[in-house]
Coordinates of C-alpha atoms in Angstrom, one line a residue:
X6 CA 5.5 -0.4 -27.6
X7 CA 4.5 -2.8 -24.9
X8 CA 3.4 -5.4 -27.4
X9 CA 6.7 -5.0 -29.2
X10 CA 8.7 -5.6 -26.0
X11 CA 6.6 -8.5 -24.7
X12 CA 8.6 -11.2 -26.4
X13 CA 11.9 -9.5 -26.7
X14 CA 15.1 -10.9 -25.3
X15 CA 15.9 -7.6 -23.5
X16 CA 12.5 -7.7 -21.6
X17 CA 13.0 -11.4 -20.7
X18 CA 16.4 -10.6 -19.4
X19 CA 15.2 -7.7 -17.3
X20 CA 12.4 -9.7 -15.7
X21 CA 14.8 -12.5 -14.9
X22 CA 17.1 -10.0 -13.1
X23 CA 14.1 -8.9 -11.0
X24 CA 13.2 -12.5 -10.1
X25 CA 16.8 -13.2 -9.1
X26 CA 16.9 -10.1 -6.8
X27 CA 14.1 -11.6 -4.7
X28 CA 15.8 -15.0 -4.5
X29 CA 14.0 -18.3 -3.8
X30 CA 11.5 -16.6 -1.5
X31 CA 10.0 -14.6 -4.4
X32 CA 7.3 -15.8 -6.8
X33 CA 8.3 -16.3 -10.5
X34 CA 7.5 -13.2 -12.5
X35 CA 8.1 -14.4 -16.1
X36 CA 4.8 -15.1 -18.0
X37 CA 3.9 -14.6 -21.7
X38 CA 3.0 -11.0 -22.5
X39 CA 4.4 -9.5 -19.3
X40 CA 6.6 -6.4 -19.8
X41 CA 8.7 -4.6 -17.2
X42 CA 7.8 -0.9 -17.6
X43 CA 10.0 0.7 -15.0
X44 CA 11.5 0.5 -11.5
X45 CA 12.7 2.8 -8.7
X46 CA 12.9 3.5 -5.0
X47 CA 9.8 5.0 -3.4
X48 CA 9.2 5.8 0.3
X49 CA 6.3 3.8 1.6
X50 CA 4.4 5.2 4.6
X51 CA 4.1 2.3 7.0
X52 CA 2.4 2.2 10.4
X53 CA 5.6 3.0 12.3
X54 CA 7.5 5.3 10.0
X55 CA 8.3 6.0 6.3
X56 CA 10.5 3.3 4.8
X57 CA 12.3 2.9 1.5
X58 CA 11.0 0.2 -0.8
X59 CA 12.0 -0.9 -4.3
X60 CA 9.1 -0.9 -6.7
X61 CA 8.8 -2.6 -10.1
X62 CA 6.0 -1.7 -12.5
X63 CA 4.9 -4.3 -15.0
X64 CA 2.1 -3.9 -17.6
X65 CA -0.1 -6.1 -15.4
X66 CA 1.2 -6.1 -11.8
X67 CA 3.1 -3.8 -9.3
X68 CA 5.8 -5.5 -7.3
X69 CA 7.7 -4.2 -4.3
X70 CA 10.0 -5.4 -1.7
X71 CA 12.4 -4.4 1.1
X72 CA 15.9 -3.2 0.2
X73 CA 18.4 -5.3 2.0
X74 CA 21.8 -5.3 0.3
X75 CA 23.1 -2.2 -1.5
X76 CA 19.8 -1.8 -3.4
X77 CA 20.5 -5.0 -5.3
X78 CA 18.7 -7.6 -3.3
X79 CA 15.2 -7.5 -1.9
X80 CA 12.9 -9.5 0.3
X81 CA 9.2 -9.6 1.4
X82 CA 8.0 -9.6 -2.2
X83 CA 4.5 -8.1 -2.6
X84 CA 2.6 -8.5 -5.9
X85 CA -0.4 -6.3 -6.6
X86 CA -2.6 -6.9 -9.7
X87 CA -3.0 -3.6 -11.5
X88 CA -6.6 -4.3 -12.6
X89 CA -7.6 -3.7 -8.9
X90 CA -5.5 -0.5 -8.5
X91 CA -6.8 3.0 -8.1
X92 CA -4.4 5.9 -7.4
X93 CA -5.1 9.3 -5.9
X94 CA -2.6 12.2 -5.5
X95 CA -1.8 13.4 -2.0
X96 CA -1.1 17.1 -1.1
X97 CA 2.4 17.9 0.0
X98 CA 2.8 18.4 3.8
X99 CA 6.2 19.2 5.3
X100 CA 8.8 16.5 4.4
X101 CA 6.0 14.3 3.0
X102 CA 6.0 15.4 -0.6
X103 CA 5.3 14.1 -4.1
X104 CA 3.0 11.3 -2.8
X105 CA 0.0 9.4 -3.9
X106 CA -2.3 6.6 -2.6
X107 CA -2.2 3.1 -4.1
X108 CA -5.6 1.7 -3.3
X109 CA -6.8 -1.9 -3.8
X110 CA -9.6 -4.1 -2.3
X111 CA -7.0 -6.0 -0.1
X112 CA -4.5 -3.3 0.9
X113 CA -4.1 0.5 0.4
X114 CA -1.1 2.7 1.3
X115 CA 0.7 5.9 0.5
X116 CA 4.0 6.2 -1.3
X117 CA 6.3 9.2 -2.0
X118 CA 8.7 9.9 -4.8
X119 CA 11.9 11.9 -4.6
X120 CA 10.7 14.6 -7.1
X121 CA 7.5 15.9 -8.6
X122 CA 8.6 14.8 -12.0
X123 CA 9.2 11.2 -10.7
X124 CA 5.7 11.2 -9.1
X125 CA 4.1 12.4 -12.3
X126 CA 5.9 9.7 -14.3
X127 CA 4.9 6.9 -11.9
X128 CA 1.3 8.0 -11.8
X129 CA 1.0 8.4 -15.5
X130 CA 2.5 5.0 -16.2
X131 CA 0.4 3.2 -13.6
X132 CA -2.8 4.9 -14.9
X133 CA -1.9 3.9 -18.5
X134 CA -1.3 0.3 -17.5
X135 CA -4.5 0.1 -15.6
X136 CA -6.5 1.7 -18.4
X137 CA -5.0 -0.7 -21.0
X138 CA -5.8 -3.7 -18.8
X139 CA -9.4 -2.7 -18.2
X140 CA -9.9 -1.9 -21.8
X141 CA -8.7 -5.3 -22.9
X142 CA -10.7 -7.2 -20.2
X143 CA -13.9 -5.1 -20.5
X144 CA -14.0 -4.8 -16.7
X145 CA -14.9 -1.7 -14.7
X146 CA -12.5 -0.1 -12.2
X147 CA -12.6 -1.5 -8.7
X148 CA -15.1 0.4 -6.5
X149 CA -14.1 -1.1 -3.2
X150 CA -10.8 -0.3 -1.5
X151 CA -9.2 -1.3 1.8
X152 CA -8.7 1.6 4.2
X153 CA -5.2 3.2 4.4
X154 CA -4.0 2.7 7.9
X155 CA -3.4 5.9 10.0
X156 CA 0.3 5.9 11.1
X157 CA 0.8 5.2 14.8
X158 CA 2.4 8.6 15.2
X159 CA -0.8 10.4 14.4
X160 CA -2.7 9.0 17.4
X161 CA -1.6 9.5 21.0
X162 CA -5.1 8.5 22.2
X163 CA -7.7 6.2 20.7
X164 CA -9.3 7.8 17.7
X165 CA -12.8 6.5 18.6
X166 CA -13.3 7.0 22.4
X167 CA -10.8 9.9 22.5
X168 CA -9.9 8.8 26.0
X169 CA -7.6 5.8 26.1
X170 CA -3.9 6.9 26.0
X171 CA -1.5 4.5 24.3
X172 CA 1.3 3.1 26.3
X173 CA 3.6 0.0 26.1
X174 CA 0.8 -1.9 27.9
X175 CA -2.2 -0.3 26.2
X176 CA -1.3 -1.1 22.6
X177 CA -2.4 0.5 19.4
X178 CA -4.7 -1.5 17.1
X179 CA -6.0 -0.7 13.6
X180 CA -9.6 -1.0 12.4
X181 CA -9.5 -2.9 9.1
X182 CA -12.5 -1.0 7.8
X183 CA -11.7 2.7 8.5
X184 CA -8.0 2.4 9.2
X185 CA -8.2 4.4 12.5
X186 CA -5.8 3.7 15.4
X187 CA -7.9 2.4 18.2
X188 CA -7.6 0.9 21.7
X189 CA -8.4 -2.7 22.6
X190 CA -11.8 -2.1 24.2
X191 CA -12.9 -0.1 21.1
X192 CA -11.9 -2.9 18.7
X193 CA -13.0 -6.1 20.3
X194 CA -15.3 -7.0 17.5
X195 CA -14.5 -9.1 14.4
X196 CA -16.2 -8.9 11.0
X197 CA -15.7 -10.8 7.8
X198 CA -14.4 -8.5 5.0
X199 CA -14.0 -11.0 2.2
X200 CA -11.8 -8.8 0.1
X201 CA -9.2 -8.6 2.9
X202 CA -9.3 -12.0 4.6
X203 CA -11.0 -15.3 4.6
X204 CA -11.4 -14.9 8.4
X205 CA -13.2 -12.2 10.4
X206 CA -10.8 -9.3 11.1
X207 CA -10.5 -6.6 13.8
X208 CA -12.8 -3.6 13.4
X209 CA -13.7 -0.8 15.7
X210 CA -17.1 -0.6 17.4
X211 CA -18.2 2.3 15.2
X212 CA -17.6 0.4 11.9
X213 CA -19.1 -2.8 13.4
X214 CA -22.4 -1.0 14.1
X215 CA -22.5 0.4 10.6
X216 CA -21.6 -2.9 9.0
X217 CA -24.1 -4.8 11.1
X218 CA -26.9 -2.5 9.9
X219 CA -25.8 -2.6 6.3
X220 CA -24.4 0.9 6.1
X221 CA -21.1 -0.4 5.0
X222 CA -19.9 2.6 2.9
X223 CA -20.5 5.2 5.6
X224 CA -17.6 4.2 7.7
X225 CA -15.0 4.3 4.9
X226 CA -12.9 7.4 5.8
X227 CA -11.4 9.6 3.1
X228 CA -7.7 9.0 3.5
X229 CA -6.7 11.4 0.7
X230 CA -8.1 14.3 2.8
X231 CA -6.6 13.0 6.1
X232 CA -3.1 12.7 4.5
X233 CA -3.2 16.3 3.6
X234 CA -3.1 17.0 7.4
X235 CA -0.5 14.4 8.3
X236 CA 2.2 15.4 10.8
X237 CA 5.6 16.3 9.5
X238 CA 7.7 13.1 9.4
X239 CA 11.3 12.7 8.1
X240 CA 11.5 10.8 4.9
X241 CA 15.2 10.0 5.8
X242 CA 14.0 7.9 8.7
X243 CA 13.8 4.6 6.9
X244 CA 14.9 1.1 7.6
X245 CA 15.0 -2.4 6.1
X246 CA 12.6 -3.9 8.7
X247 CA 9.7 -6.0 7.6
X248 CA 6.6 -4.0 6.6
X249 CA 4.7 -2.9 9.6
X250 CA 1.3 -3.4 8.0
X251 CA 1.9 -7.2 8.2
X252 CA 1.4 -6.9 11.9
X253 CA -1.7 -8.6 13.3
X254 CA -2.9 -5.4 14.9

């Protein structure tokens, strides 16, 4: 079916509409063989609070952006190559229901659908696209994934020293290796994580010690487990602000 749609006028027209929704700031999306599989609004768990985002699933990439005008215009276009994607289901907890993790070497995050059926359809389509891509390329699934950031609301104190309380002066920071919320003194070190940045990035002291001694995998936390114990947050508390994960901290 995908091969049949690849060069159809209907598919070309649909992709053109998506391009136009992002305006001049978005990257061109029309390339030979690319097919728009589906689209919809998902709630993305950002560092501050859950936010509504428009997602577009193609046969080779996943694209999402902020909803800004009556769900017809979007900004902050993000493009994720599906070859690098792994997804894991998340247990329901309070208002956070029908969710799964989207994990890649450069960025990982949680999203939530409106219904269990919608979640199942999204996950099935994503898995099918990833499987087809890997089959064609002969590549293996990505074994390295960036940590999912713990939301700010989950940490009143530093998750490493368990002492420093966060205030407007004592700001929260995120370790790029484990995703924990940590204080400044517990995250003064920088380390080069090539899959995430070409420059050394902020990591906590615990991860730095493990990375420096070569025990790199030991400090990668299991975010799927931790999300099953997330505090109850309202999925209606969404905004059209820029994505919080783009913050330098």
